[in-house]
XYZ file of C-alpha atoms in Angstrom:
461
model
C -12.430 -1.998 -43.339
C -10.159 -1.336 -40.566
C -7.170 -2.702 -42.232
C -7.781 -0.495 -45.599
C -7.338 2.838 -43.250
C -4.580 1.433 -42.251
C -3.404 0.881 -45.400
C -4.338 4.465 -46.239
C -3.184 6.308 -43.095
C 0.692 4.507 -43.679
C 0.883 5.452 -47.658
C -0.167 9.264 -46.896
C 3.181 11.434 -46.501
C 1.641 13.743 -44.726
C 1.109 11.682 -41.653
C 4.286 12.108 -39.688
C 4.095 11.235 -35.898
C 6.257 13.228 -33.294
C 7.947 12.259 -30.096
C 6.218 13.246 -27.273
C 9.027 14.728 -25.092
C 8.231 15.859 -21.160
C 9.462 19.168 -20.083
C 10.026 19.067 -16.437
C 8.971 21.149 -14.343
C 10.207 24.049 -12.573
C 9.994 24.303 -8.844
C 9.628 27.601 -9.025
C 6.183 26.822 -10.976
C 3.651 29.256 -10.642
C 0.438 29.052 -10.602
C -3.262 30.594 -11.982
C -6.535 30.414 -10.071
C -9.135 30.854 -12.648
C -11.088 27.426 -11.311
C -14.734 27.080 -10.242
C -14.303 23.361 -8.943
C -11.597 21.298 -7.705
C -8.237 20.801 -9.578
C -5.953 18.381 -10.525
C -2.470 17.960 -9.551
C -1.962 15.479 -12.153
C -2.915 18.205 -14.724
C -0.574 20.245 -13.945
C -2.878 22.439 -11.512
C -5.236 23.196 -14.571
C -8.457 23.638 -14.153
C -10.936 21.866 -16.426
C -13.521 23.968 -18.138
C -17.174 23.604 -16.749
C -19.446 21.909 -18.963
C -22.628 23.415 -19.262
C -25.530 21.244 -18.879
C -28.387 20.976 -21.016
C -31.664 22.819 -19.772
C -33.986 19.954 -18.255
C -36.876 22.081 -19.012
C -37.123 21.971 -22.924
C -40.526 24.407 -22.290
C -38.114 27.452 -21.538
C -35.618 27.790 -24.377
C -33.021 30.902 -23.709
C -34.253 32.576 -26.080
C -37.678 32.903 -24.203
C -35.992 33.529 -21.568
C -33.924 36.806 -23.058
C -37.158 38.009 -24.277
C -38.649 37.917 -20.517
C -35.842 39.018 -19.020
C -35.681 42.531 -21.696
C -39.330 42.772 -21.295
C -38.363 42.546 -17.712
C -35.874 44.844 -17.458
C -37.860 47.810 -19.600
C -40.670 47.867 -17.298
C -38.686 48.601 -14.640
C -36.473 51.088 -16.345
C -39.800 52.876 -17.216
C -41.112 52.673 -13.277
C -38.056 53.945 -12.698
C -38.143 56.806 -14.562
C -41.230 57.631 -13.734
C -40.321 57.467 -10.173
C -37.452 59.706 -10.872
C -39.739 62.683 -11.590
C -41.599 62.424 -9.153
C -39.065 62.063 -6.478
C -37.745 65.601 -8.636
C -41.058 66.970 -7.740
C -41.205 65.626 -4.068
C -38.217 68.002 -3.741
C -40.438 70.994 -4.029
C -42.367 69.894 -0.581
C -40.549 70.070 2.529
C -43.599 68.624 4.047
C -42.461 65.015 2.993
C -39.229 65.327 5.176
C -40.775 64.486 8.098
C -39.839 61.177 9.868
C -41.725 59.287 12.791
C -43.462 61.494 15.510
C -42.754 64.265 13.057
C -39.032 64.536 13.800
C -36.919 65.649 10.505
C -35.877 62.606 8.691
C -32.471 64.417 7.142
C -30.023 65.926 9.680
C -28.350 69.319 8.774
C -25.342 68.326 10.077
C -22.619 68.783 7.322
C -19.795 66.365 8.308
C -19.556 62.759 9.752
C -17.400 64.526 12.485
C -20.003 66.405 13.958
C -22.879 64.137 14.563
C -24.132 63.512 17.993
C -27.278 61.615 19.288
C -29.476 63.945 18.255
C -29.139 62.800 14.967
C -29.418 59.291 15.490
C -32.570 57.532 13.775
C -32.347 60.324 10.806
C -30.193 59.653 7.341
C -26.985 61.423 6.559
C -27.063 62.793 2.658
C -23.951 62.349 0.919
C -22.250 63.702 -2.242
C -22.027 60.970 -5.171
C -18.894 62.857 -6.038
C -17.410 63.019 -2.531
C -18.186 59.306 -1.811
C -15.624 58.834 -4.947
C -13.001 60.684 -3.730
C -13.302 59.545 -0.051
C -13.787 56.230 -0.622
C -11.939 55.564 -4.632
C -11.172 51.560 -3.452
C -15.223 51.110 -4.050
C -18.219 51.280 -1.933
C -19.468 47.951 -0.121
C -21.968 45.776 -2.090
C -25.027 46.826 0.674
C -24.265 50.651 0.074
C -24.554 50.281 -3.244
C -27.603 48.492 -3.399
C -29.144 51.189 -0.629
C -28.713 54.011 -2.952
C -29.640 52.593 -6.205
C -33.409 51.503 -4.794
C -34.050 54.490 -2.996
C -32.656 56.248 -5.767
C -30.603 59.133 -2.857
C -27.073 58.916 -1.041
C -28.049 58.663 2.343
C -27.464 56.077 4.638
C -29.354 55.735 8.800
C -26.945 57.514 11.298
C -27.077 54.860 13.820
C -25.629 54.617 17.393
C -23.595 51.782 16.686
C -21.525 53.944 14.179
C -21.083 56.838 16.828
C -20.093 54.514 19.405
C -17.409 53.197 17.131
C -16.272 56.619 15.786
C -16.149 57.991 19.344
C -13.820 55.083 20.484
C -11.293 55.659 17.742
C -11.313 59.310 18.487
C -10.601 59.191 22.220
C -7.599 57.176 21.085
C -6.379 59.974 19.366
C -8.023 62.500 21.718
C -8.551 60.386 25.433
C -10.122 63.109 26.962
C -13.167 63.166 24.328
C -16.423 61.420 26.010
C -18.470 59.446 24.068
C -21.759 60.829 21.982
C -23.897 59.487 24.614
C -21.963 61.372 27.611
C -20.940 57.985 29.097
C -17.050 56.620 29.440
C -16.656 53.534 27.201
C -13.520 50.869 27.139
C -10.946 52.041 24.299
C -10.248 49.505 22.184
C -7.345 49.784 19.413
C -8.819 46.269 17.365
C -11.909 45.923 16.435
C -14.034 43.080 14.812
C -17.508 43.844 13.798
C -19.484 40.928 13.560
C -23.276 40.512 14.002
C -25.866 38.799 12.066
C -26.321 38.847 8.199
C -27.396 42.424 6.713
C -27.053 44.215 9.926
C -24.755 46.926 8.519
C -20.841 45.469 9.043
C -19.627 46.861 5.377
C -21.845 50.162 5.206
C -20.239 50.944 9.191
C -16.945 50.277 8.365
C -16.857 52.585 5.135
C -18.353 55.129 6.885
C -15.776 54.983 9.834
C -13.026 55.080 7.069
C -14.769 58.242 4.961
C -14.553 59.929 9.030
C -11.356 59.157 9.530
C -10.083 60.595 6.323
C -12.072 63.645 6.667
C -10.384 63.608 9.994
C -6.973 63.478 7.652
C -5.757 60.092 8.814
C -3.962 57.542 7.048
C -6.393 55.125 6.194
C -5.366 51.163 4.729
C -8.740 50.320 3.331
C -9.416 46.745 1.745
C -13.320 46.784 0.571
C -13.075 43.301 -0.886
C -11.019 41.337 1.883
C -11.827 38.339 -0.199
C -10.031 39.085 -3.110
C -6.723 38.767 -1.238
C -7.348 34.624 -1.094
C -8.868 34.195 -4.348
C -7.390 34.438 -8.373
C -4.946 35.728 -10.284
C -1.593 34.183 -10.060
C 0.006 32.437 -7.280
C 3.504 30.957 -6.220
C 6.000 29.692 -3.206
C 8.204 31.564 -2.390
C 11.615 29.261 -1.218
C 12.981 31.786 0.740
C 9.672 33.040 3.098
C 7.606 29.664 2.838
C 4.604 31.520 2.163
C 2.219 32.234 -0.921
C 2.757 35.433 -3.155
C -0.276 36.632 -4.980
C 1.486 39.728 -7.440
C -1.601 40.955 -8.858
C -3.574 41.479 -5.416
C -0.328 42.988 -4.829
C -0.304 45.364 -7.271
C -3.980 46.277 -6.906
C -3.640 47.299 -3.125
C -0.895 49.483 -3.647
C -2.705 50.919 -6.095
C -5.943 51.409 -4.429
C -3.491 52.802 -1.944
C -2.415 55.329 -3.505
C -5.585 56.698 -5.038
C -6.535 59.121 -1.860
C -3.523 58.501 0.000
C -1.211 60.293 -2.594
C -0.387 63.215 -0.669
C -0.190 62.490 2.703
C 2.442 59.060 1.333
C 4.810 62.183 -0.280
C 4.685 63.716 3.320
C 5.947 60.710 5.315
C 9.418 59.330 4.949
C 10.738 55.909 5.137
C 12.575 53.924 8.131
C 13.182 50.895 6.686
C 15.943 51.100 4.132
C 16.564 47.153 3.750
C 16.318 46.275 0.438
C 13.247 45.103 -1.124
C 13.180 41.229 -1.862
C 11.815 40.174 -4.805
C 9.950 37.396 -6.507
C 8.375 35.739 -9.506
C 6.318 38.001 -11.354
C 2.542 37.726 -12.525
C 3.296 35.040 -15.160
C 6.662 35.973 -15.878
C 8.744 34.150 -13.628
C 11.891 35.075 -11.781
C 14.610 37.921 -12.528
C 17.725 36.425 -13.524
C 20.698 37.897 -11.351
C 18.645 40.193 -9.570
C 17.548 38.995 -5.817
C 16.035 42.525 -4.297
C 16.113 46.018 -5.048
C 17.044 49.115 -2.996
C 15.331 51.497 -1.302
C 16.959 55.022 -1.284
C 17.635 56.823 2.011
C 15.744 59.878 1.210
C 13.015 57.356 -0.231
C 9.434 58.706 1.299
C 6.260 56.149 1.423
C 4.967 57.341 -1.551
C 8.624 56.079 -3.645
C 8.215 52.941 -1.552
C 4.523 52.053 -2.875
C 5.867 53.132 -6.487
C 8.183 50.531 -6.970
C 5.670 47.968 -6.223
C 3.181 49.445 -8.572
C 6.350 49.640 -11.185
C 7.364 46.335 -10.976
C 5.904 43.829 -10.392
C 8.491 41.312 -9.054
C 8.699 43.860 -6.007
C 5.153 43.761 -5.498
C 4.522 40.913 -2.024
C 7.605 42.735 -0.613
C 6.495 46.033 -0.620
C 3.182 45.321 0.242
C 5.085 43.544 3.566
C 7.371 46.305 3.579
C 4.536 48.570 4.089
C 2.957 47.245 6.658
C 6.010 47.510 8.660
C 6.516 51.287 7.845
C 2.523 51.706 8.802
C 3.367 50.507 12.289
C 6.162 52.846 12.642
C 4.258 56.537 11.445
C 3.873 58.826 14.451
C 3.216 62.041 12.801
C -0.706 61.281 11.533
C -3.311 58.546 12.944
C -3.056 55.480 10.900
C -6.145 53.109 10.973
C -5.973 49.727 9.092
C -9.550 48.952 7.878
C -10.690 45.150 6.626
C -13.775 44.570 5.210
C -14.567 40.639 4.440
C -11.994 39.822 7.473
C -13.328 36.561 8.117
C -12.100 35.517 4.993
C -8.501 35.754 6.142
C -9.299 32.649 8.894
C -10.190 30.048 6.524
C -8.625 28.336 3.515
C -8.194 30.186 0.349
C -8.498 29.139 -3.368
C -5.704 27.888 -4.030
C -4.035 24.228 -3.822
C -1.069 22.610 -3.642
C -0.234 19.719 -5.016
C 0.413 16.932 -2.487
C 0.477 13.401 -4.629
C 0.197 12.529 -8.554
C -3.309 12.817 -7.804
C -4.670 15.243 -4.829
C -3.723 18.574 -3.854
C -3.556 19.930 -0.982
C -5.447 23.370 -0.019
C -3.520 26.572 1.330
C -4.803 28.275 4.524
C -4.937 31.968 4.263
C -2.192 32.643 6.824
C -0.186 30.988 4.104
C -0.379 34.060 1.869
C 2.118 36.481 2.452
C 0.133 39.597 2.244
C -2.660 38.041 4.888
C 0.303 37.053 6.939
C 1.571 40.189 6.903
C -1.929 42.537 7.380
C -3.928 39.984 9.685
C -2.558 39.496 12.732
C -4.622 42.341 15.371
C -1.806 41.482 18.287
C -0.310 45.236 18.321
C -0.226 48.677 19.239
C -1.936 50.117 15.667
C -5.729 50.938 15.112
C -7.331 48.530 13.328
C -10.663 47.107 12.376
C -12.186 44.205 10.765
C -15.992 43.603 9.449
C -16.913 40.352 8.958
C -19.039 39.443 5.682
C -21.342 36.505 5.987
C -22.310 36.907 2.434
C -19.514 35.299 1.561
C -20.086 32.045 2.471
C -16.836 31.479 5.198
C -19.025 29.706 7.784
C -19.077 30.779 11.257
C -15.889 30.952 12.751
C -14.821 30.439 16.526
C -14.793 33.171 19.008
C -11.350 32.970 20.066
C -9.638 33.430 16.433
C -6.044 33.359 16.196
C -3.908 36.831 16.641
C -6.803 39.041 17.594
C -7.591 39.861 21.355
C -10.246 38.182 23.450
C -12.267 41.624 23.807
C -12.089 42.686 20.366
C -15.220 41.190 18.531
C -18.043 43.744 18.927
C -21.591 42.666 18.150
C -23.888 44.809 15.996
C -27.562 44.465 16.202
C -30.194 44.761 13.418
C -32.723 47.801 12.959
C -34.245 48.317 16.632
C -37.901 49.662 16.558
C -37.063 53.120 16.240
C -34.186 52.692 13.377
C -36.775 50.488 11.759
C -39.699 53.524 12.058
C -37.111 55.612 9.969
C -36.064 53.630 7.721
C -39.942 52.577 6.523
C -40.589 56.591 6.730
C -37.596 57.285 4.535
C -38.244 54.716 1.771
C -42.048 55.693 2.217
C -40.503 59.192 1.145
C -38.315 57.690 -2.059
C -41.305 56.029 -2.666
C -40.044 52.571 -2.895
C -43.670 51.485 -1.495
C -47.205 52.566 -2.230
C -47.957 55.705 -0.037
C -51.269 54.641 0.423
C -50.591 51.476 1.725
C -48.188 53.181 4.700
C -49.486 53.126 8.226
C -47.827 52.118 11.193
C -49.425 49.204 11.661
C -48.384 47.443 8.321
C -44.808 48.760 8.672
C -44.092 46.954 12.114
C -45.585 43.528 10.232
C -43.013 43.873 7.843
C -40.218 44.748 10.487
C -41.156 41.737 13.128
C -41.568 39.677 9.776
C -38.079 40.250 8.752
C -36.501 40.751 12.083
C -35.356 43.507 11.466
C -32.951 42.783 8.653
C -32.705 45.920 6.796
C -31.936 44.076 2.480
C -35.121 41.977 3.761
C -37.477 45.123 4.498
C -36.169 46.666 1.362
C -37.830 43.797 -0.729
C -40.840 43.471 1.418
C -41.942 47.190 1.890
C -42.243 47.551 -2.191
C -45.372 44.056 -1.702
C -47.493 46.741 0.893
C -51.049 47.061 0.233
């Protein structure tokens, strides 16, 4: 049998085997981070596709499982509407406003600016049109999620917040006391860190929407973690460190989205040119090493020709940074959400031997290198997000000051008592379930971790 196909295979024409000819490899070689796993440097630093494993319970087939998961999904599309009109209705009664010990549970006050203690332990209302325009980078994951289950754009005025809006003011304005009437330490870096769901990301975005209504120059990265992980990377020979042109090109565009006027306002210092390097998948420029930067060249020109091209992308980004540190004129604050993921290793390898790779640190990025060090003289602050799976990290991290990690606490008692009264008022739980006694069983249960009372307030009876 086996010698008839062979036979077969060496009569047919058709069959005409090729050389197999190596191409070598470029130095230069960059790479893409699409991979769930670990990769291969003897693959060329592709990543092999996941196979998907078979279901080991043949009872659910997916297709039960789509049907449960529509059926699912309408019945609480219909609760939702429902809830929807009556929440419209609630609107009509002024009576439901009312927080613990009757206190109001909205505060009048118009602007993040002007909130003192008296409105601590009542919720801000926001605009959902206004939160767009303040904050057009995106809102943080747990801000998100508050509004869509209570179904309203408010968010706890806590004293945490004022205490760290107060601090950056009295940099700006030293003689300015603090909401509480007491002097407080100044500090120019900042690290928020605390335990999980205590309020890092919703803080920091509203310190950012104050500081812009404040008209400040505000850096703000929402997604921190997106800086170490995808799109395309690649050494550069000349700095030694990683370029990533695509999270490149997305900051300076998220830059420029509120920034746009004040950028056309402030003008350049730096008039070095520009280096430049490989593009997203394109490779390197032939003949071209760096492009120029005009002396009458404001910020906003500068952030254009890394949104233009995108071999000038890393540098200006660097660039930037550099000019930041060097703007008199307005308050710039540099704001970092998902900072801790800028002390650990990133996504990407590099391959060591034929067969093992060798994984890059963060600092080995350029644009981390260049935005993560907190040892100046600029305002800056970093929230650490434990959802995202970094570990714990030690106390004394590199390039940030001994004094500058800041603690936040979960909901006290009375920030808890609000909270229940003002989802008792979106009717997220069964009114006539709420008492006072049932709503401190479900804050001791949860220990005070606000995304944990959220799910357990809607199982009152």
């Amino acid at each position: 049998m086996l010698r008839s196909l062979v036979r077969s295979s060496l009569k047919n024409p058709k069959w005409n085997p090729k050389p197999i000819i190596a191409i070598p490899q470029s130095p230069l070689q960059s790479h893409f981070s699409t991979k769930s796993g670990k990769s291969s440097a003897s693959k060329g630093n592709k990543n092999k596709t996941d196979v998907q494993k078979p279901n080991k319970n043949p009872k659910r087939s997916g297709l039960d499982d789509s049907k449960n998961a529509v059926s699912d999904t309408k019945e609480t599309t219909d609760e939702r509407v429902l809830r929807a009109r009556l929440l419209a209705q609630d609107e009509k009664n002024p009576s439901l406003n009312a927080g613990p010990n009757g206190r109001p549970l909205f505060t009048d006050t118009s602007s993040l600016s002007q909130l003192s203690r008296k409105d601590t332990c009542s919720y801000f209302k926001f605009g959902e049109k206004e939160l767009n325009q303040m904050l057009p980078e995106g809102l943080p994951t747990g801000m998100v999620k508050e509004f869509e289950e209570s179904m309203r754009s408010a968010l706890l005025v806590r004293q945490s917040f004022l205490d760290l809006r107060d601090n950056f003011r009295r940099i700006v304005d030293p003689p300015l006391l603090s909401s509480d009437g007491k002097g407080l330490k100044v500090r120019k870096q900042i690290v928020l860190d605390g335990p999980v769901n205590c309020g890092k990301s919703i803080m920091l975005a509203m310190l950012v929407h104050w500081a812009r209504e404040e008209g400040w120059l505000v850096f703000y990265v929402p997604r921190g973690r997106e800086w170490t992980h995808g799109g395309y990377f690649y050494k550069n020979p000349i700095t030694g460190l990683w370029d990533t042109p695509i999270q490149a090109e997305n900051a300076l565009k998220d830059f420029v989205k509120y920034n746009e006027s004040l950028l056309k306002q402030l003008p350049c210092h730096i008039f070095d040119p520009v280096p430049l390097g490989e593009g997203a998948g394109i490779g390197l420029l032939k003949g071209v090493d760096s492009v120029s930067v005009p002396e009458s060249s404001t910020l906003y020109d500068l952030v254009q020709i890394g949104i233009e091209q995108t071999h000038a992308a890393v540098g200006v980004v660097v660039r930037l940074r550099k000019e930041l540190s060097l703007v008199k004129d307005i308050p710039v604050l540099f704001a970092i959400d998902q900072y801790n993921n800028w002390f650990t290793f990133s996504e990407y390898e590099e391959p060591a031997t034929m067969r093992s790779c060798r994984p890059v640190h963060a600092r080995e990025l350029a644009m981390v290198n260049a935005f993560r060090s907190m040892m100046h003289n600029s305002m800056m602050v970093g929230a650490f997000s434990h959802s995202t799976a970094v570990g714990k990290l030690r106390k004394d991290l590199p390039d940030v000051p001994l004094d500058a990690r800041v603690n936040l606490p979960r909901y006290s008692l009375d920030e808890a008592a609000a909270v229940c009264h003002y989802y008792h008022r979106q009717r997220l739980l069964p009114r006539e379930a709420f008492s006072e006694e049932s709503w401190k069983k479900i804050y001791y249960l949860s220990n005070g971790n606000g995304a944990e009372m959220r799910v357990l307030l809607p199982l009152m009876q």
